[in-house]
Every structure is written in structure tokens, then in C-alpha cells.
Amino acid sequence: MSTLAPTTTAPADPTAAAGRRHRIDDWRPEEPTFWRTTGAPIARRNLWVSIFAEHVGFSVWSLWSVTVLFLGPAYGIDPAGKFLLTAVPAALGAVLRLPYTLAVARFGGRNWTIVSALLLLVPAVPMTVLLEPGVSYTTLMVLACLTGVGGGNFASSMANINLFFPDRLKGRALGLNAGGGNLGVPAVQLVGLAVLATAGAAYPRLVPAVYLPLIVLAALASARWLDNLPGARNEPGALREAAREPHTWVMSLLYIGTFGSFIGFGFAFGQVLQLQFAERFPTPVDAAWLTFLGPLVGSLIRPLGGQLADRLGGARVTFWNFVAMAVGAGLVLYAARERSFPLYLTGFLALFVFSGIGNGSTYKMIPAIFRARAVAEGELTGDPEAAERRARRLSGALIGIAGAVGASGGVLVNIAFRQSFLTSGNADAAYLAFIGWYALCFALTWAVYLRPGPRRLAGV
């Protein structure tokens, strides 16, 4: 796996080509005239459709964050079993991110977006049919696992949109794409709230049913308005080369702390509210009124992380962001012990806000790391173009690996909550684990990217 890079030679009229076959052979986003006259409108069209398709994918991935609120006594599932139901979608979503990234170059961005959208029907249709009291826990686990296909959509969408924009605009474009996709988490929770408030907890199947026409619409919109860039390629050996890079694993650990927290808390928040403050949230609809707030603010603020990183430096923003996340987790722990719901909600919303900012800043760090390395390598070898090509290859591979590893953080968060409630009846141990992880992350960020010295990478 590697950077997906378009070729820059071919027909002179990419707009006409796109109109006939949804295929663009001439794509030169770094050339100002081409970008202004031809490239920008095409890129924006692809971006907005990509955001919608990814948004639907995230919603399907997050279905069980709200579905578990419907699973009352008639389903016979304890809290530990519900946390497993929210962990398995995160697990499959993490596993699928690498092959989904590779699929863009193999099949074309437009073609794969159509296929990946239609794959969302695989979990949504059987959930619509089978969700009712009496269904076995094994069936529920299979259905929950299948929703993981929505998690893979993020990786292919980001890899595809990365091709369309010039370097100076990638941060904003990828931030919008990711943020719009992330909004699928609060969106599905609002759908769940609407179903609970109108039809009641007896009809969980209505939540996936709402998404059936949206899935079809995402596939049709992709077929109508997206384009393929055939020059995109998976360069052999880039994945193996990136896996040998220490920066790959440092950034993957940091991304567990940011995106892993966002998706893990997004899946678990409703359950934790009901367990931590059972007297305040006696019914699912009571919890659903607040469940969507955290993912909503975390999604909306994600582009700000990229913009702050552009202005202040990705490593600096990431460092202080993890400090703030550790403080937020500490506030949640204190509030839980003191039974202060206002403080508890404030701390959790802070965790969502800073996980969203960190999502943007860590993604911005990745190309900056290899760009800084390329400058030094080009000066040493006398071949800056070769160094820049290698940097692009490794950046693309690192984004794929970090995205997959980071998504596994959603599993870890839900398992941490499950074990904490199983062993002690509360989430205190989980909060302590989160504080420790964020402390490790800000210490690692400082040691590798901010500590003064000759090995510090400029501009990261």
C-alpha cells in the first residue's frame, strides 16, 4: 500500500471526459490555472458527494450505539453483553480500513464508493427484519459485527478525496470530509431518539429501516456525480516500508487516543449514562436525549483541529489537546465519584470536543512528518524529487495504517467500560485507564516531535 497518486498527463479536457465516462485522465491540481478553471469545481462536487456517502456509512457503523438502548429486559442481555455489541462493529471497521484504502486504486474511487455504499445493505436489511424480542444473542452479535462495513468507508473516502485537492487545500478538504462523515454518529442517534419518542422502545427495527433509502441514494449519487482518477495506484512495498517506520506506530498510538476515543465514546455514551446515573435515566428515551450531543460537537469541531494545526503546528496542537483530554477524563472521574451530573456531562463533552480537535491535528501531522524528512533527505542525496515521491508514498501508507489501528481504539474503550462495570460496578477503572493513555500520548508527542534537539523534525 502507498500514497494514491494521480498521473499528470493525458487528455486536455478532463471535464468532458468526466461527463462521458466519469473518468478523468488529466488531473493537475497543483497547477494554479488548471485548478482555478477546471479542477476546483470537479473536486468540490466529488467532495460533497463523498461526504454524504461517508456520512451514511458512519451512521450504519454506529447503529448499535443506539440499538442497545432498545434492548430492554425482554431481550435478556446484561450491560456486559451490550458493551460487546458496541465493541464488535468497531473491531470489524478497524480491520476493513486497510483493504478499503487499497480498493480506491484497485477499482477507482467512484466505483468503490458505489460498491461500499451498497455493502451497507448487508447489515441494514437483516437488522430491519430480525430485531425483535426472542432473537438470539448470537444473531445480534453477527448483526452488530456486520455493521463494521460502515467503518471501512471512512478510509476509502479519505484516500479518494486526497487525490482531488492540491497540497495547500488537503487539510481543509480532508477535515470537511472526515467531519461530515463523523456527523453520521450523532445523526443515527437522533434517528434513534425520534423512533423512541414516537414509536417507543418496542420497534428497534425502524432505525435501520430509515437508512435503507439513504443507502440506495448514496449509491445512486455516487454513480451520478463521482469520478475516477485512473492514475491512482498502490505502489508495491509501501505498506511494508511504512510498517518499518517508527513514526507509523507513534502516530497510530496517538490516533487511538483521538479517533479511538471519539468512536468508542460515541458507541458507549448512551449505555454509560444509563448505568452511571440510573436514577436520572430510567428509560432509553431519557438517555437518548443526550447521547447525540457528544458525537455532534466532536464531529463539528474536527475541521478546527486541522486549521489550528496549519497555524500553530500539528504536534503542538496535539500535545496540548492530549493534556486537555487527560484533564477532561479526570473531571469525569471526579464527577462520577461525587455523583455530580452537570460536571460529568461537562467532562464528557470536553472529551468529545478534544477528541475531535485531535482527529484533525494528528491527520495533519502525518504528511508534515515525511515532508520534513524529505527536505533533509533531498539535501543529503541531491535528489529532492525522489525524496518527495518517497514521502508521499509513506504518508499514504501511514494514513491507512494509522486509520486502521486508531479505529481499534473504539474496541478498547468499550472493553474498558465492560470490564470496569463487571469488576467494580462502576466505570472508575475505565476513566483511570483513559487518563493514563492520554498522559502517555502527550508525553510521546513531546518526546518525539517537540523536544528540542538536532533530531526534531521542522514544521511538524
Coordinates of C-alpha atoms in Angstrom, one line a residue:
M1 CA 0.0 0.0 0.0
S2 CA 1.1 3.6 -0.6
T3 CA 0.2 7.1 -1.4
L4 CA -2.5 7.1 -4.0
A5 CA -1.1 9.5 -6.6
P6 CA -2.7 10.6 -9.9
T7 CA -0.8 10.8 -13.1
T8 CA -0.5 14.3 -14.7
T9 CA -0.5 13.5 -18.5
A10 CA -3.4 12.8 -20.7
P11 CA -6.4 14.5 -22.4
A12 CA -6.7 18.2 -22.2
D13 CA -10.3 18.3 -21.2
P14 CA -11.0 16.3 -18.0
T15 CA -14.4 17.8 -17.6
A16 CA -15.6 16.4 -20.9
A17 CA -14.1 13.0 -20.0
A18 CA -15.8 13.0 -16.7
G19 CA -19.1 13.9 -18.3
R20 CA -18.9 10.9 -20.7
R21 CA -17.4 8.2 -18.6
H22 CA -16.8 9.6 -15.1
R23 CA -13.2 9.1 -15.8
I24 CA -10.6 11.8 -15.5
D25 CA -7.2 11.2 -17.2
D26 CA -5.7 14.7 -16.9
W27 CA -5.6 15.9 -13.3
R28 CA -3.1 18.6 -12.3
P29 CA -4.4 20.2 -9.1
E30 CA -1.0 21.8 -8.2
E31 CA -1.1 23.9 -11.3
P32 CA -2.9 27.2 -10.4
T33 CA -4.5 27.9 -13.7
F34 CA -5.8 24.3 -14.1
W35 CA -7.1 24.3 -10.6
R36 CA -8.9 27.6 -10.9
T37 CA -10.5 27.0 -14.2
T38 CA -11.2 23.2 -14.2
G39 CA -10.1 21.4 -11.1
A40 CA -11.8 23.1 -8.3
P41 CA -15.4 22.6 -9.4
I42 CA -14.8 18.9 -10.1
A43 CA -13.1 18.4 -6.8
R44 CA -15.8 20.2 -4.8
R45 CA -18.5 18.1 -6.5
N46 CA -16.7 14.9 -5.6
L47 CA -16.1 16.1 -2.0
W48 CA -19.8 16.8 -1.3
V49 CA -21.0 13.5 -2.6
S50 CA -18.2 11.7 -0.8
I51 CA -19.2 13.4 2.5
F52 CA -22.8 12.2 2.1
A53 CA -21.8 8.6 1.3
E54 CA -19.3 8.6 4.2
H55 CA -21.9 10.1 6.5
V56 CA -24.4 7.3 5.7
G57 CA -21.5 4.8 6.2
F58 CA -20.7 6.2 9.7
S59 CA -24.4 6.1 10.6
V60 CA -24.6 2.4 9.8
W61 CA -21.4 1.8 11.6
S62 CA -22.9 3.5 14.7
L63 CA -26.3 1.8 14.6
W64 CA -25.6 -0.3 17.7
S65 CA -24.7 2.8 19.8
V66 CA -28.5 3.5 19.7
T67 CA -29.8 0.0 19.1
V68 CA -28.6 -1.2 22.5
L69 CA -30.9 1.4 24.1
F70 CA -33.9 -0.5 22.7
L71 CA -32.8 -3.9 24.2
G72 CA -34.8 -4.0 27.4
P73 CA -35.5 -6.9 29.7
A74 CA -37.3 -8.8 27.0
Y75 CA -34.0 -9.4 25.2
G76 CA -32.3 -10.8 28.3
I77 CA -28.9 -9.0 27.8
D78 CA -26.9 -7.7 30.7
P79 CA -24.7 -4.5 30.4
A80 CA -21.6 -6.5 29.7
G81 CA -23.3 -8.1 26.8
K82 CA -24.4 -4.8 25.5
F83 CA -20.9 -3.4 25.6
L84 CA -19.7 -6.3 23.5
L85 CA -22.4 -5.5 21.0
T86 CA -20.9 -2.0 20.6
A87 CA -17.4 -3.3 20.5
V88 CA -17.6 -5.7 17.6
P89 CA -18.6 -3.1 15.0
A90 CA -15.6 -1.1 15.9
A91 CA -13.4 -4.2 15.5
L92 CA -14.5 -5.1 12.0
G93 CA -14.5 -1.4 11.0
A94 CA -10.8 -1.2 12.0
V95 CA -9.9 -4.4 10.1
L96 CA -11.6 -3.2 6.9
R97 CA -9.9 0.2 6.8
L98 CA -6.7 -1.1 5.1
P99 CA -8.3 -3.1 2.3
Y100 CA -10.8 -0.3 1.7
T101 CA -8.0 2.2 1.3
L102 CA -6.3 -0.2 -1.2
A103 CA -9.6 -0.6 -3.1
V104 CA -9.6 3.0 -4.3
A105 CA -6.6 2.5 -6.5
R106 CA -7.7 -1.0 -7.5
F107 CA -11.2 -0.3 -8.6
G108 CA -11.4 3.5 -8.8
G109 CA -12.8 6.0 -6.3
R110 CA -16.2 6.3 -7.9
N111 CA -16.6 2.6 -8.5
W112 CA -15.6 1.6 -5.0
T113 CA -17.8 4.3 -3.4
I114 CA -20.8 2.8 -5.2
V115 CA -19.9 -0.8 -4.0
S116 CA -19.1 0.3 -0.4
A117 CA -22.4 2.1 -0.2
L118 CA -24.4 -0.9 -1.4
L119 CA -22.5 -3.1 1.1
L120 CA -24.2 -1.1 3.8
L121 CA -27.4 -3.0 2.9
V122 CA -25.8 -6.2 4.2
P123 CA -26.3 -5.3 7.9
A124 CA -29.2 -2.8 7.4
V125 CA -31.6 -5.2 5.7
P126 CA -31.4 -8.2 8.2
M127 CA -31.5 -5.8 11.1
T128 CA -34.7 -4.4 9.8
V129 CA -36.1 -7.9 9.6
L130 CA -34.7 -9.6 12.7
L131 CA -34.6 -7.1 15.5
E132 CA -37.3 -8.2 17.9
P133 CA -37.6 -9.9 21.3
G134 CA -36.7 -13.6 21.1
V135 CA -33.8 -13.1 18.7
S136 CA -30.7 -14.9 19.9
Y137 CA -27.7 -13.1 21.3
T138 CA -25.5 -14.9 18.7
T139 CA -27.7 -13.4 15.9
L140 CA -27.4 -10.0 17.5
M141 CA -23.6 -10.3 17.6
V142 CA -23.5 -11.3 13.9
L143 CA -25.6 -8.3 13.0
A144 CA -23.5 -6.0 15.1
C145 CA -20.3 -7.2 13.5
L146 CA -21.7 -6.7 10.0
T147 CA -22.3 -3.0 10.7
G148 CA -18.5 -2.7 10.8
V149 CA -18.6 -2.4 7.0
G150 CA -19.6 1.2 7.5
G151 CA -16.3 1.8 9.3
G152 CA -14.3 0.9 6.3
N153 CA -16.0 3.6 4.2
F154 CA -14.1 6.3 6.0
A155 CA -10.7 5.0 4.8
S156 CA -11.6 4.7 1.2
S157 CA -13.4 8.1 1.2
M158 CA -10.4 9.9 2.6
A159 CA -8.0 8.1 0.2
N160 CA -10.2 9.1 -2.7
I161 CA -10.7 12.8 -1.7
N162 CA -7.0 13.2 -1.0
L163 CA -6.4 12.7 -4.8
F164 CA -8.5 15.6 -5.8
F165 CA -7.1 18.6 -3.9
P166 CA -3.7 20.4 -4.0
D167 CA -1.5 20.0 -1.0
R168 CA -2.3 23.5 0.3
L169 CA -6.0 22.6 0.5
K170 CA -5.9 19.0 1.6
G171 CA -6.1 19.8 5.3
R172 CA -9.4 21.7 4.9
A173 CA -10.9 19.2 2.4
L174 CA -10.0 16.1 4.4
G175 CA -11.3 17.9 7.5
L176 CA -14.6 18.6 5.9
N177 CA -14.8 15.1 4.6
A178 CA -14.0 13.5 7.9
G179 CA -16.2 15.8 9.9
G180 CA -19.2 15.4 7.6
G181 CA -18.7 11.6 7.9
N182 CA -18.3 11.7 11.7
L183 CA -21.7 13.5 11.9
G184 CA -23.2 10.2 11.0
V185 CA -22.7 9.1 14.6
P186 CA -25.0 11.8 16.2
A187 CA -27.3 11.6 13.2
V188 CA -28.2 7.9 13.8
Q189 CA -28.6 8.7 17.5
L190 CA -31.1 11.4 16.6
V191 CA -32.9 9.0 14.4
G192 CA -33.0 6.6 17.4
L193 CA -34.3 9.3 19.6
A194 CA -37.1 10.1 17.2
V195 CA -38.1 6.4 17.0
L196 CA -38.0 6.1 20.8
A197 CA -40.1 9.3 21.2
T198 CA -42.7 8.3 18.7
A199 CA -42.9 4.5 18.2
G200 CA -41.3 3.5 21.5
A201 CA -38.6 1.1 22.5
A202 CA -40.6 -1.9 21.0
Y203 CA -39.5 -1.1 17.5
P204 CA -35.7 -1.0 17.1
R205 CA -36.0 -2.3 13.5
L206 CA -37.3 1.1 12.5
V207 CA -33.9 2.7 13.0
P208 CA -32.0 0.7 10.3
A209 CA -35.2 0.9 8.1
V210 CA -34.8 4.6 8.0
Y211 CA -31.3 4.1 6.4
L212 CA -32.4 1.8 3.6
P213 CA -33.4 4.5 1.2
L214 CA -30.5 6.7 2.3
I215 CA -28.1 3.9 1.4
V216 CA -29.6 3.5 -2.0
L217 CA -29.5 7.3 -2.5
A218 CA -25.8 7.3 -1.6
A219 CA -25.0 4.7 -4.2
L220 CA -27.1 6.5 -6.9
A221 CA -25.5 9.9 -6.1
S222 CA -22.0 8.3 -6.3
A223 CA -22.8 6.7 -9.6
R224 CA -24.2 10.0 -11.0
W225 CA -21.7 12.6 -9.7
L226 CA -18.4 11.0 -8.7
D227 CA -15.3 10.5 -10.9
N228 CA -12.5 8.0 -11.1
L229 CA -8.8 9.1 -11.3
P230 CA -7.3 6.1 -13.1
G231 CA -3.7 7.3 -12.3
A232 CA -4.2 6.4 -8.7
R233 CA -2.0 3.4 -7.8
N234 CA -0.9 1.2 -4.9
E235 CA 2.8 1.3 -5.1
P236 CA 4.3 -2.1 -4.2
G237 CA 6.1 -2.3 -0.9
A238 CA 5.0 1.0 0.5
L239 CA 2.9 -0.7 3.3
R240 CA 5.9 -2.9 4.3
E241 CA 8.2 0.1 4.2
A242 CA 5.8 2.2 6.3
A243 CA 5.4 -0.6 8.8
R244 CA 9.2 -0.4 9.5
E245 CA 9.0 3.3 10.2
P246 CA 8.8 4.2 13.9
H247 CA 6.7 7.2 13.1
T248 CA 4.0 5.0 11.8
W249 CA 3.4 3.3 15.1
V250 CA 3.9 6.6 17.1
M251 CA 1.1 8.2 15.0
S252 CA -1.1 5.1 15.3
L253 CA -0.9 5.2 19.1
L254 CA -1.8 8.9 19.0
Y255 CA -4.7 8.2 16.7
I256 CA -6.0 5.6 19.1
G257 CA -6.2 8.4 21.7
T258 CA -8.1 10.8 19.4
F259 CA -10.3 8.9 16.9
G260 CA -10.4 5.8 19.1
S261 CA -11.8 7.9 21.9
F262 CA -14.3 9.6 19.6
I263 CA -15.8 6.4 18.1
G264 CA -15.5 4.5 21.4
F265 CA -17.3 7.1 23.5
G266 CA -19.8 7.6 20.7
F267 CA -20.7 4.0 20.8
A268 CA -20.7 3.7 24.6
F269 CA -22.0 7.1 25.9
G270 CA -25.7 6.2 26.0
Q271 CA -25.1 2.9 27.9
V272 CA -22.7 4.6 30.3
L273 CA -25.2 7.4 31.1
Q274 CA -27.9 4.8 32.0
L275 CA -25.5 2.8 34.2
Q276 CA -23.7 5.7 35.8
F277 CA -26.9 7.7 36.6
A278 CA -29.7 5.1 36.5
E279 CA -32.0 7.3 38.7
R280 CA -31.7 10.2 36.2
F281 CA -32.1 8.0 33.1
P282 CA -34.6 5.3 33.9
T283 CA -35.8 4.8 30.3
P284 CA -33.9 4.7 27.0
V285 CA -35.5 7.8 25.7
D286 CA -34.2 9.8 28.7
A287 CA -30.6 8.8 27.8
A288 CA -31.2 9.3 24.0
W289 CA -31.9 13.0 24.6
L290 CA -28.2 13.5 25.5
T291 CA -26.4 10.6 23.7
F292 CA -26.1 12.5 20.4
L293 CA -24.6 15.7 21.9
G294 CA -21.0 14.5 22.4
P295 CA -20.6 13.0 18.9
L296 CA -22.2 16.1 17.4
V297 CA -19.8 18.6 18.9
G298 CA -16.8 16.2 18.3
S299 CA -17.7 16.0 14.6
L300 CA -18.4 19.7 14.1
I301 CA -15.1 20.7 15.6
R302 CA -12.9 18.3 13.8
P303 CA -12.0 20.7 10.9
L304 CA -10.9 23.2 13.6
G305 CA -8.2 20.7 14.6
G306 CA -6.7 20.8 11.1
Q307 CA -6.9 24.6 10.9
L308 CA -5.2 25.0 14.2
A309 CA -2.5 22.6 13.1
D310 CA -2.0 24.7 10.0
R311 CA -1.5 27.8 12.1
L312 CA 0.3 26.5 15.2
G313 CA 1.8 23.2 14.2
G314 CA 0.3 19.8 14.4
A315 CA 2.5 18.4 17.1
R316 CA 1.9 21.5 19.4
V317 CA -1.9 21.3 19.0
T318 CA -1.8 17.5 19.5
F319 CA 0.3 17.8 22.7
W320 CA -2.0 20.4 24.4
N321 CA -5.0 18.5 23.1
F322 CA -4.0 15.4 25.0
V323 CA -3.3 17.4 28.1
A324 CA -6.9 18.7 27.9
M325 CA -8.2 15.2 27.3
A326 CA -6.5 13.9 30.4
V327 CA -8.0 16.8 32.4
G328 CA -11.4 16.0 30.9
A329 CA -11.2 12.4 31.9
G330 CA -10.1 13.4 35.3
L331 CA -13.2 15.7 35.6
V332 CA -15.4 12.8 34.5
L333 CA -13.9 10.5 37.2
Y334 CA -14.3 13.2 39.9
A335 CA -17.9 13.9 38.8
A336 CA -18.8 10.2 38.8
R337 CA -17.4 9.7 42.3
E338 CA -19.2 12.8 43.6
R339 CA -22.4 12.0 41.7
S340 CA -22.4 15.4 40.0
F341 CA -24.2 15.0 36.7
P342 CA -23.6 18.6 35.5
L343 CA -19.8 18.1 36.0
Y344 CA -20.0 14.6 34.5
L345 CA -21.7 15.9 31.3
T346 CA -19.3 18.8 31.0
G347 CA -16.3 16.5 31.3
F348 CA -17.6 14.0 28.7
L349 CA -18.5 16.8 26.3
A350 CA -14.9 18.1 26.7
L351 CA -13.6 14.6 25.8
F352 CA -15.7 14.7 22.6
V353 CA -14.6 18.2 21.7
F354 CA -10.9 17.5 22.2
S355 CA -11.0 14.1 20.5
G356 CA -12.5 15.9 17.5
I357 CA -9.7 18.5 17.5
G358 CA -7.1 15.8 17.9
N359 CA -8.5 13.9 15.0
G360 CA -7.8 16.9 12.8
S361 CA -4.4 17.7 14.2
T362 CA -3.0 14.2 14.1
Y363 CA -4.0 13.7 10.5
K364 CA -2.3 17.0 9.7
M365 CA 0.9 15.8 11.3
I366 CA 1.3 12.7 9.1
P367 CA 2.3 14.5 5.8
A368 CA 4.3 17.1 7.7
I369 CA 6.5 14.4 9.2
F370 CA 7.5 12.9 5.9
R371 CA 7.7 16.3 4.2
A372 CA 10.3 17.4 6.8
R373 CA 12.2 14.1 6.3
A374 CA 12.1 14.6 2.5
V375 CA 13.7 18.1 2.8
A376 CA 16.6 16.6 4.8
E377 CA 16.9 13.6 2.6
G378 CA 16.9 15.7 -0.6
E379 CA 19.7 17.8 0.7
L380 CA 21.7 14.7 1.6
T381 CA 21.2 12.8 -1.7
G382 CA 20.9 15.7 -4.1
D383 CA 17.6 14.3 -5.4
P384 CA 14.8 16.3 -3.8
E385 CA 12.2 15.0 -6.3
A386 CA 12.9 11.3 -5.3
A387 CA 12.8 12.2 -1.7
E388 CA 9.4 13.9 -2.2
R389 CA 8.0 10.9 -4.0
R390 CA 9.1 8.6 -1.2
A391 CA 7.5 11.0 1.4
R392 CA 4.2 10.8 -0.5
R393 CA 4.3 7.0 -0.6
L394 CA 5.0 6.7 3.1
S395 CA 2.4 9.3 4.0
G396 CA -0.4 7.5 2.2
A397 CA 0.6 4.2 3.7
L398 CA 0.9 5.7 7.2
I399 CA -2.6 7.2 6.9
G400 CA -4.0 3.8 6.1
I401 CA -2.3 2.0 8.9
A402 CA -3.0 4.7 11.5
G403 CA -6.6 4.8 10.4
A404 CA -7.0 1.1 11.0
V405 CA -5.1 1.0 14.3
G406 CA -6.8 4.1 15.5
A407 CA -10.3 2.7 14.9
S408 CA -9.4 -0.2 17.2
G409 CA -9.5 2.3 20.0
G410 CA -13.2 2.1 19.8
V411 CA -13.0 -1.5 20.7
L412 CA -10.6 -0.8 23.6
V413 CA -12.9 1.9 25.1
N414 CA -16.0 -0.4 25.1
I415 CA -14.0 -3.3 26.5
A416 CA -12.6 -0.9 29.2
F417 CA -16.1 0.1 30.2
R418 CA -17.3 -3.5 30.2
Q419 CA -14.5 -4.8 32.4
S420 CA -14.8 -1.9 34.8
F421 CA -18.5 -2.4 35.3
L422 CA -18.1 -6.1 35.6
T423 CA -15.4 -6.0 38.3
S424 CA -16.5 -3.0 40.4
G425 CA -20.0 -2.0 39.3
N426 CA -18.8 1.5 38.1
A427 CA -16.6 3.0 35.4
D428 CA -13.8 4.4 37.6
A429 CA -11.2 2.0 36.5
A430 CA -12.0 2.8 32.8
Y431 CA -11.6 6.5 33.5
L432 CA -8.2 5.9 35.2
A433 CA -7.1 3.9 32.1
F434 CA -8.1 6.8 29.8
I435 CA -6.2 9.3 31.9
G436 CA -3.1 7.1 31.8
W437 CA -3.4 6.7 28.0
Y438 CA -3.7 10.4 27.4
A439 CA -0.8 11.0 29.6
L440 CA 1.3 8.5 27.6
C441 CA 0.1 10.2 24.4
F442 CA 1.1 13.8 25.4
A443 CA 4.5 12.5 26.7
L444 CA 5.1 10.7 23.5
T445 CA 4.2 13.7 21.4
W446 CA 6.6 15.9 23.3
A447 CA 9.4 13.3 23.3
V448 CA 9.2 12.5 19.6
Y449 CA 8.1 15.8 17.9
L450 CA 8.5 18.7 20.3
R451 CA 11.6 18.1 22.4
P452 CA 14.4 20.5 21.3
G453 CA 17.4 18.8 19.7
P454 CA 19.0 18.1 16.4
R455 CA 16.6 15.2 15.6
R456 CA 13.5 17.3 15.9
L457 CA 11.5 17.5 12.7
A458 CA 10.9 21.1 11.5
G459 CA 7.3 22.0 10.7
V460 CA 5.6 19.1 12.3

